[in-house]
Short mmCIF file of C-alpha atoms in Angstrom, two decimals:
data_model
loop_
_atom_site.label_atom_id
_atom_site.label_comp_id
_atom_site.label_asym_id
_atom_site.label_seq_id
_atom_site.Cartn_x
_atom_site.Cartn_y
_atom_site.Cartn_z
CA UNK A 1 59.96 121.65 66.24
CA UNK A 2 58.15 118.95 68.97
CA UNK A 3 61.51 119.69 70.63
CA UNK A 4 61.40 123.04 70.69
CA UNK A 5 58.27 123.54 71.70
CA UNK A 6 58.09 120.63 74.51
CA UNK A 7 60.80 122.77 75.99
CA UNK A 8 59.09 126.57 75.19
CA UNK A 9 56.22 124.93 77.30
CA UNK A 10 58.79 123.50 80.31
CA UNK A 11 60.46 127.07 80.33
CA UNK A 12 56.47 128.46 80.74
CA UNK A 13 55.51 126.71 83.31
CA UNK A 14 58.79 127.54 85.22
CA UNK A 15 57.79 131.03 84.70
CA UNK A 16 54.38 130.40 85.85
CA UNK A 17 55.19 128.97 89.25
CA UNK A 18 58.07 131.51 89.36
CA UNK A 19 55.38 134.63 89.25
CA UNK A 20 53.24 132.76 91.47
CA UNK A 21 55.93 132.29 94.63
CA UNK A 22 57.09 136.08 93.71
CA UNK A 23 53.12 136.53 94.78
CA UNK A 24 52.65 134.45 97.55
CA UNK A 25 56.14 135.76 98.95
CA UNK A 26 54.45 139.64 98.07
CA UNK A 27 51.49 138.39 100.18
CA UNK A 28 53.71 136.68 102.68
CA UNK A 29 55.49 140.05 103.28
CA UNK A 30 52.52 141.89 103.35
CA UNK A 31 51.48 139.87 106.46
CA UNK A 32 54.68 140.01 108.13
CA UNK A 33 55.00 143.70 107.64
CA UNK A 34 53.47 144.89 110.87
CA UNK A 35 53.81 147.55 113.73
CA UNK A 36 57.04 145.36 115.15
CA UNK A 37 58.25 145.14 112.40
CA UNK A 38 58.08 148.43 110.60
CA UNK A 39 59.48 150.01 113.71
CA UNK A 40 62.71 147.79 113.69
CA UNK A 41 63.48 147.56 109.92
CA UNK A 42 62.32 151.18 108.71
CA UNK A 43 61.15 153.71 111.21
CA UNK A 44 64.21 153.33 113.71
CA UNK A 45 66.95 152.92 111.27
CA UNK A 46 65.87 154.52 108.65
CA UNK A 47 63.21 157.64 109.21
CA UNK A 48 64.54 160.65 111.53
CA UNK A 49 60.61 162.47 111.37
CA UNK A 50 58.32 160.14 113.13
CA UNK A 51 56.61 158.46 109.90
CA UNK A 52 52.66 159.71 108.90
CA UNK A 53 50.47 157.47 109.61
CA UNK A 54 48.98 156.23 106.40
CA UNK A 55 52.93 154.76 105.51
CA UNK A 56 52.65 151.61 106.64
CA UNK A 57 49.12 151.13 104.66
CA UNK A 58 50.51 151.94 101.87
CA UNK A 59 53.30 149.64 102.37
CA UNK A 60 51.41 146.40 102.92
CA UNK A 61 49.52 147.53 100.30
CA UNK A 62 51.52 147.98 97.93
CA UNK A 63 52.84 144.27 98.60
CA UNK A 64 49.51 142.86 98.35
CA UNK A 65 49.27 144.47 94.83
CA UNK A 66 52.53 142.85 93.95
CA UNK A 67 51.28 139.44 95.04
CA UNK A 68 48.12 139.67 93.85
CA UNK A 69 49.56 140.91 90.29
CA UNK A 70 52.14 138.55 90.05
CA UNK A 71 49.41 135.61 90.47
CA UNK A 72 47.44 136.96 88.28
CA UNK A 73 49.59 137.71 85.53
CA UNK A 74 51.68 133.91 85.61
CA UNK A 75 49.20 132.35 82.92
CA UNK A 76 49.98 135.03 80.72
CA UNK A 77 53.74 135.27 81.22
CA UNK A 78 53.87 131.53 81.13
CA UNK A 79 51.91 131.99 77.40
CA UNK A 80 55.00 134.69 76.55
CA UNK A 81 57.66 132.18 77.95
CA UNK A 82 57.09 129.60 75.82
CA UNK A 83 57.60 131.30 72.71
CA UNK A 84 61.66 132.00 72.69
CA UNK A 85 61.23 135.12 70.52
CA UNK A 86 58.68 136.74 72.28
CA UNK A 87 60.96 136.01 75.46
CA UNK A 88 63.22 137.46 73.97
CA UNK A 89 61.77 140.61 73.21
CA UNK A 90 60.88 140.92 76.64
CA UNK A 91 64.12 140.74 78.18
CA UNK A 92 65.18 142.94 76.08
CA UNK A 93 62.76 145.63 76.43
CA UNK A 94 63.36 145.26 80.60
CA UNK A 95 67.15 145.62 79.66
CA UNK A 96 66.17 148.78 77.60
CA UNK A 97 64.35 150.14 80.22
CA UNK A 98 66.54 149.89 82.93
CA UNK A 99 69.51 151.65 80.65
CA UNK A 100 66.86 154.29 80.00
CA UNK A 101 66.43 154.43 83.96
CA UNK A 102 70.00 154.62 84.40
CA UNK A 103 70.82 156.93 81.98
CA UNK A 104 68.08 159.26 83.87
CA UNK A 105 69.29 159.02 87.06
CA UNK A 106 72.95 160.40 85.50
CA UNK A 107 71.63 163.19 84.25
CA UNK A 108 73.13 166.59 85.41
CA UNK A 109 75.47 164.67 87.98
CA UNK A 110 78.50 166.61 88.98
CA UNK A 111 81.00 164.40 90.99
CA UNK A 112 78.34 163.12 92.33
CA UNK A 113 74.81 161.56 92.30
CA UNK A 114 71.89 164.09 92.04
CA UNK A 115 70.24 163.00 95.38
CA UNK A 116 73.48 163.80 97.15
CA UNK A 117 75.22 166.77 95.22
CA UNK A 118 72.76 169.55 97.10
CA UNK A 119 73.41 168.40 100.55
CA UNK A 120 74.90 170.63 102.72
CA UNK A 121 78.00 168.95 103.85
CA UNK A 122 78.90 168.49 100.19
CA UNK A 123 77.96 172.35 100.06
CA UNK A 124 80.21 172.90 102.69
CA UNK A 125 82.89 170.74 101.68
CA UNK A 126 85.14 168.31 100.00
CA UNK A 127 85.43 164.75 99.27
CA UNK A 128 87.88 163.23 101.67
CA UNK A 129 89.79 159.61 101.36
CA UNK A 130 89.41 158.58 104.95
CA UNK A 131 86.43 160.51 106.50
CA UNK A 132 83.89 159.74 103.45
CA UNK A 133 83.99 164.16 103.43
CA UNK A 134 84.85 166.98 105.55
CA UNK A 135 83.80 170.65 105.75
CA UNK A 136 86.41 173.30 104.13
CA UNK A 137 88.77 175.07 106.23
CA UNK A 138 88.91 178.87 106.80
CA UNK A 139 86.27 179.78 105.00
CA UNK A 140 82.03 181.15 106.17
CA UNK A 141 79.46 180.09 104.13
CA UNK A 142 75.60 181.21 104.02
CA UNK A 143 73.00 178.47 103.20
CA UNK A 144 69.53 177.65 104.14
CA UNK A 145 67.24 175.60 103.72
CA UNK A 146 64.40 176.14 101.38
CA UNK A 147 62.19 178.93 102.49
CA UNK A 148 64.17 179.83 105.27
CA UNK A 149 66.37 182.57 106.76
CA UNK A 150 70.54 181.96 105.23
CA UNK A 151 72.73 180.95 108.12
CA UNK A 152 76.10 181.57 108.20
CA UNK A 153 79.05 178.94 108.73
CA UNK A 154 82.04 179.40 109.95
CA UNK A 155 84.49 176.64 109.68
CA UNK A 156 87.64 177.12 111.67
CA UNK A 157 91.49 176.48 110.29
CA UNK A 158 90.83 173.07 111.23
CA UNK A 159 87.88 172.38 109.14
CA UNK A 160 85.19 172.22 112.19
CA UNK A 161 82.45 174.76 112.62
CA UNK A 162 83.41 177.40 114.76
CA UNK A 163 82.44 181.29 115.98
CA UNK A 164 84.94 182.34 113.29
CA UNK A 165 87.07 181.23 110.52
CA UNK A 166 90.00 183.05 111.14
CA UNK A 167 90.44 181.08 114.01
CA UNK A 168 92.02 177.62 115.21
CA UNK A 169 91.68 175.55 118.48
CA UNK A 170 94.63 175.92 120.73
CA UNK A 171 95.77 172.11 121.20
CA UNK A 172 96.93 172.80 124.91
CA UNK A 173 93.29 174.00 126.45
CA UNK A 174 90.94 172.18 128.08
CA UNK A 175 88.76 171.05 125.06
CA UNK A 176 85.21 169.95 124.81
CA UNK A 177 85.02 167.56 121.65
CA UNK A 178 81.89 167.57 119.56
CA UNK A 179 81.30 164.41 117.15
CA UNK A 180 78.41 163.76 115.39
CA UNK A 181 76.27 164.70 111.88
CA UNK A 182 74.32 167.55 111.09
CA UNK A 183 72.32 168.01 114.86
CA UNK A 184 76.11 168.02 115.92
CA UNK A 185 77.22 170.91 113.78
CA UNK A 186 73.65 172.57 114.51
CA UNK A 187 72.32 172.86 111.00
CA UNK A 188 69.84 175.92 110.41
CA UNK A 189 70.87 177.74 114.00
CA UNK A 190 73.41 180.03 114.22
CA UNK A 191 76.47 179.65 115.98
CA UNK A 192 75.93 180.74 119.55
CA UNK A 193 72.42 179.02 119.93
CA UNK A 194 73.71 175.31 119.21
CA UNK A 195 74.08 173.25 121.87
CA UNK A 196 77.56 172.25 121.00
CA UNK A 197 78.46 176.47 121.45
CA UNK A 198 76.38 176.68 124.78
CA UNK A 199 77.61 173.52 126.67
CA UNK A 200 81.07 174.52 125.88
CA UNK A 201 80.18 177.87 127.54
CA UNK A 202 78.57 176.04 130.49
CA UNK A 203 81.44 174.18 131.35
CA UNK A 204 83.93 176.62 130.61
CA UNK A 205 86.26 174.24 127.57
CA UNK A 206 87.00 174.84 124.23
CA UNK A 207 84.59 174.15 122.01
CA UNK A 208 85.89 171.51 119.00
CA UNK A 209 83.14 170.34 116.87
CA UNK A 210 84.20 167.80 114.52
CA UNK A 211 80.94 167.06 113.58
CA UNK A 212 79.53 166.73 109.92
CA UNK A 213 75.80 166.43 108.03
CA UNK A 214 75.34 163.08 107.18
CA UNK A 215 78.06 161.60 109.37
CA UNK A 216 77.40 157.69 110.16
CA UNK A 217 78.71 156.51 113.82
CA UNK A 218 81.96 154.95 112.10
CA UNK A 219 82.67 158.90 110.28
CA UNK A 220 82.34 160.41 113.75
CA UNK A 221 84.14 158.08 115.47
CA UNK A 222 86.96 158.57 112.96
CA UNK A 223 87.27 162.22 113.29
CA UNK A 224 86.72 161.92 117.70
CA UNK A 225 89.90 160.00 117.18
CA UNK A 226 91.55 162.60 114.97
CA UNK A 227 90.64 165.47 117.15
CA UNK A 228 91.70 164.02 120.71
CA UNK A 229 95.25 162.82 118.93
CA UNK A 230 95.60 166.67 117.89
CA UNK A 231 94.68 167.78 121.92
CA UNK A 232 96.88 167.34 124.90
CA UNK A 233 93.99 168.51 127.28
CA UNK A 234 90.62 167.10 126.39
CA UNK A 235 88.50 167.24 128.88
CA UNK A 236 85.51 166.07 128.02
CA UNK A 237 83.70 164.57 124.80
CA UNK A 238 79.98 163.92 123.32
CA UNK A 239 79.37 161.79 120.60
CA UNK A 240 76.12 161.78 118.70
CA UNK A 241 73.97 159.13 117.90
CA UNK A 242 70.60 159.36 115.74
CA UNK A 243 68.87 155.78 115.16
CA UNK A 244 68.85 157.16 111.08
CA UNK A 245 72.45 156.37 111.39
CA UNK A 246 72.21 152.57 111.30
CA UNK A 247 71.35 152.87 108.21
CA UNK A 248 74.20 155.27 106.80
CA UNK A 249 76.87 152.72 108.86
CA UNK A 250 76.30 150.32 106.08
CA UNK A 251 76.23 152.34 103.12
CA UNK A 252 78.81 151.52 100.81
CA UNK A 253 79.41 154.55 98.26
CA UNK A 254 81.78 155.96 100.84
CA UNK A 255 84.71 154.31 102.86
CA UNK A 256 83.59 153.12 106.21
CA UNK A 257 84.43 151.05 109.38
CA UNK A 258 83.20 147.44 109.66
CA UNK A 259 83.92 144.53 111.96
CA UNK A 260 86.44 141.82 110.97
CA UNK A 261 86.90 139.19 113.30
CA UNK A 262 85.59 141.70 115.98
CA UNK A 263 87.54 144.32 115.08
CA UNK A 264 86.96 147.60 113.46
CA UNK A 265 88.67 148.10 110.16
CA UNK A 266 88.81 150.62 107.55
CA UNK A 267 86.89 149.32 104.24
CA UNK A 268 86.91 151.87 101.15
CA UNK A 269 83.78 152.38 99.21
CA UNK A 270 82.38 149.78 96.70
CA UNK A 271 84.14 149.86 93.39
CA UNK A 272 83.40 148.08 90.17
CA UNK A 273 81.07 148.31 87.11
CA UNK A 274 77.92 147.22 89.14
CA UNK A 275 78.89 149.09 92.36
CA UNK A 276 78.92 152.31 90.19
CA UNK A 277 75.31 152.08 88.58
CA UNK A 278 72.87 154.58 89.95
CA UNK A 279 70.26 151.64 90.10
CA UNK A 280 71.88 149.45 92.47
CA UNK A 281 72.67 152.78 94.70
CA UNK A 282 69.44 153.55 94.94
CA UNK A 283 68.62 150.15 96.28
CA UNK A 284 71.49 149.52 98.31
CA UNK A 285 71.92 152.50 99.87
CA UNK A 286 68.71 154.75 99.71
CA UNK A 287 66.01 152.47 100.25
CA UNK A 288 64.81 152.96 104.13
CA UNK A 289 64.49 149.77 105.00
CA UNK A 290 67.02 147.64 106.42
CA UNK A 291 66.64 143.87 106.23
CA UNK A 292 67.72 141.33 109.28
CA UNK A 293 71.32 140.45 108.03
CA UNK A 294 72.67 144.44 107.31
CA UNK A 295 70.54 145.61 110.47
CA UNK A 296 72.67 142.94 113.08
CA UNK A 297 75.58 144.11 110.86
CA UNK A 298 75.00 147.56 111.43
CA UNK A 299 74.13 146.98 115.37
CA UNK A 300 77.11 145.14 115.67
CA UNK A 301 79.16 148.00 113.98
CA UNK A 302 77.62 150.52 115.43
CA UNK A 303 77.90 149.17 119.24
CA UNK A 304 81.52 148.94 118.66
CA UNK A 305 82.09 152.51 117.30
CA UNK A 306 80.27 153.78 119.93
CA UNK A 307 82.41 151.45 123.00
CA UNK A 308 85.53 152.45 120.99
CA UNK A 309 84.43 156.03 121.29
CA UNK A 310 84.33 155.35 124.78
CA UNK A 311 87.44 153.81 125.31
CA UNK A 312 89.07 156.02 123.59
CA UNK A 313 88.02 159.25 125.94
CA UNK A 314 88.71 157.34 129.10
CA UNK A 315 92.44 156.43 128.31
CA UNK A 316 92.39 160.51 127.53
CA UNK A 317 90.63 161.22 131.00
CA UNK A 318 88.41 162.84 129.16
CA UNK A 319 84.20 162.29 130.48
CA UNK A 320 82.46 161.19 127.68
CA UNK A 321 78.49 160.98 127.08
CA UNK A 322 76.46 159.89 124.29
CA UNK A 323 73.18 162.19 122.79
CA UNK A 324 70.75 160.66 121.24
CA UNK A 325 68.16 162.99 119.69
CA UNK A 326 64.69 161.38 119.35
CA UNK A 327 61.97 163.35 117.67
CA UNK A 328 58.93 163.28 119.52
CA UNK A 329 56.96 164.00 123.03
CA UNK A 330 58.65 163.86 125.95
CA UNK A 331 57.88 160.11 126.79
CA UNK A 332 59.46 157.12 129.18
CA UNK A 333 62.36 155.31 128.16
CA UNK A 334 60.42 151.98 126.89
CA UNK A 335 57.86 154.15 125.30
CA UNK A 336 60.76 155.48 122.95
CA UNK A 337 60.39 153.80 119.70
CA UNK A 338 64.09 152.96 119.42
CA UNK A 339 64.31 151.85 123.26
CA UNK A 340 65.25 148.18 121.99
CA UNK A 341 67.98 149.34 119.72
CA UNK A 342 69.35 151.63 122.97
CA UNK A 343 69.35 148.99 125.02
CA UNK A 344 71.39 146.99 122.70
CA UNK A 345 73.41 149.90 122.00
CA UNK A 346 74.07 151.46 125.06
CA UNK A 347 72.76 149.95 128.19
CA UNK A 348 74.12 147.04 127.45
CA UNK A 349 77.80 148.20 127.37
CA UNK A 350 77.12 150.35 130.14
CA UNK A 351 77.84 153.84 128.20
CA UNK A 352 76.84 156.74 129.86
CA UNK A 353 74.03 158.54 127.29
CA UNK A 354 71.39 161.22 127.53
CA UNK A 355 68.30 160.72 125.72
CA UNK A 356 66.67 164.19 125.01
CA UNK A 357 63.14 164.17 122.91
CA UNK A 358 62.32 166.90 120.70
CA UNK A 359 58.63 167.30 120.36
CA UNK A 360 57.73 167.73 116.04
CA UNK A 361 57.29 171.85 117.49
CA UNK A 362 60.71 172.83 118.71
CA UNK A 363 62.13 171.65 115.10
CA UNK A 364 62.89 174.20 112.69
CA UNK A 365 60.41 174.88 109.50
CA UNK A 366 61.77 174.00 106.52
CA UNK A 367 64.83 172.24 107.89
CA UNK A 368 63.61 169.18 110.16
CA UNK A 369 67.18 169.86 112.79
CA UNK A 370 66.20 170.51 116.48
CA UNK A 371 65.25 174.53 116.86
CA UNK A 372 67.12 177.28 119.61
CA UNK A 373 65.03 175.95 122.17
CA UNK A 374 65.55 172.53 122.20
CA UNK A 375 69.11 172.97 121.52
CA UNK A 376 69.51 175.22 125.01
CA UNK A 377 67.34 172.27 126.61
CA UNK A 378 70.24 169.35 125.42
CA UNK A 379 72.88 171.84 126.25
CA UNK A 380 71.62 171.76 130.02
CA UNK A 381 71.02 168.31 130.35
CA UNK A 382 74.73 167.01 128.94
CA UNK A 383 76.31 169.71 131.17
CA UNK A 384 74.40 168.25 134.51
CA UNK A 385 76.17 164.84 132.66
CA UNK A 386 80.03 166.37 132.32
CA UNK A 387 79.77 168.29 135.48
CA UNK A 388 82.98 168.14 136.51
CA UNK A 389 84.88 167.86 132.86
CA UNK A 390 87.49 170.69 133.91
CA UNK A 391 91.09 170.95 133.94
#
């Protein structure tokens, strides 16, 4: 029994200064948490709306409750610790819970998890091996947004959106080519006012948009490769870049691109027990916030999608520009919250990009995607960038 309990008191007091450096690391992170780093680790690669104001508050606050909790609570855990079947009733009422929580989170699932299954894209279209997904071919299909006016979708006989379905691009014209995620396709606008439809009219090419809602950098990179093997005549090529994507170019639940020995390779999504629980998805995947070893990962991925992108359009002679859309006033380069990250990105390699702001105004109400206005606005500025993309 001395035994026993000389050791319930050893496991307590490991306990005890266990919850007290889970609150002085709470505390510690509440310090560190500020402006600089918000902006790096959640608002750029994370948040697409510019974040409210009160956000970050509640952040560091929340962390200082954590610390301050955890402090305060060690004596008593440490009290609970040393008495192996009260321990053990503990752990096992965590373990309960988190079942419980899982078991929630599967509820009414249908393929796939509930916070993806009433996405658009997955509205739209199918599951697909390589791409992650892909829109249906041949097919029109009304959605909106809640609250707003349904929008109709044509996706062409090769699975891109399109003026029609009963149509399919003509592999010898002069093709413009389209990558991106949902500003790409032009969620919530119709056909003719997206900027993808209007440059293509500008500079005279066929329009193919192989873009996709939800698309990461690696996804549109993947299906910019797929559309320029299927052309003999592309002329000229825009891939899209939001800063929100750094954080979907790590994701795991679908297959993706990562660096190996600096190059790109084809990774399939996570599989196993763990990989599968809703739990660790939530965490892994749908947390916005990205911490310092995934956000160089996803830099590093990222930069090379985009050179590869690139590279890829010059040995077809195609001109090739990147958009990045950036919601907010018209504002300097350096005052653009994501300027580091395009620097890094894009200056550095010396790719040839048009940054276009779009004030919180010109978006469209109940969808958050850049309105008719701003759209004609991006169309004009990428077409003074491809002048000259004819054949």
């Amino acid at each position: 029994m001395a035994a026993q309990s000389a050791a319930g008191r050893v496991v307590g007091q490991c306990v005890r200064l266990g919850a007290v450096a889970a609150g002085l690391v709470g505390l510690g992170a509440a310090v560190a948490c500020d402006a600089a780093w918000f902006t790096r680790h959640v608002r750029v690669p994370a948040l697409y709306l510019p974040p409210p104001w009160w956000l970050l508050p509640l952040l560091r606050g929340a962390l200082v409750a954590v610390g301050v909790l955890s402090i305060a609570a060690s004596a008593r855990l440490a009290r609970l610790a040393a008495r192996p079947g009260d321990l053990l009733r503990g752990v096992f009422a965590v373990l309960l819970a988190l079942c419980a929580a899982e078991l929630i989170l599967r509820q009414g699932e249908r393929g796939t998890t509930s916070w993806r299954a009433r996405k658009l894209e997955l509205r739209m279209g199918r599951p697909d091996a390589r791409f992650g997904w892909v829109l249906l071919p041949s097919r029109t299909v009304s959605l909106a947004a809640a609250g707003a006016v349904p929008v109709a979708y044509a996706i062409d006989g090769w699975g891109d959106r399109a003026s029609s379905a009963g149509q399919a691009p003509d592999p010898s014209r002069p093709s413009l080519v389209v990558a991106g995620e949902s500003v790409g396709v032009g969620h919530g606008l119709r056909f003719e006012d997206t900027f993808a439809a209007r440059l293509s009219s500008a500079l005279d090419l066929q329009l193919v948009n192989v873009s996709a809602g939800g698309y990461g950098t690696d996804q549109s990179l993947l299906r910019l490769e797929e559309a320029l093997a299927r052309l003999r005549n592309p002329a000229a090529c825009v891939l899209v870049f939001l800063p929100i994507q750094l954080q979907r170019n790590v994701q795991d639940y679908r297959p993706r691109l990562a660096l190996r020995d600096g190059q790109l390779v084809s990774v399939p999504a996570a599989a196993g027990f763990f990989q599968r629980l809703r739990l660790r998805d939530l965490w892994v995947n749908e947390l916005p916030l990205l911490g310092d070893a995934r956000l160089r990962e996803s830099l590093a991925v990222t930069a090379a999608a985009l050179g590869e992108g690139a590279r890829r359009c010059a040995e077809r002679g195609a001109k090739f520009v990147v958009l990045v859309v950036s919601v907010g006033p018209q504002r300097p380069f350096e005052a653009h919250p994501e300027s580091a990250v395009l620097r890094d990105l894009l200056v550095r390699q010396k790719l040839p990009f048009v940054l276009a702001d779009v004030d919180v105004d010109e978006l469209l109400p109940y969808d958050g995607h850049p309105g008719a206005a701003a759209s004609r606005r991006i169309a004009a500025s990428l077409a003074q960038a491809l002048a000259g993309a004819t054949r």
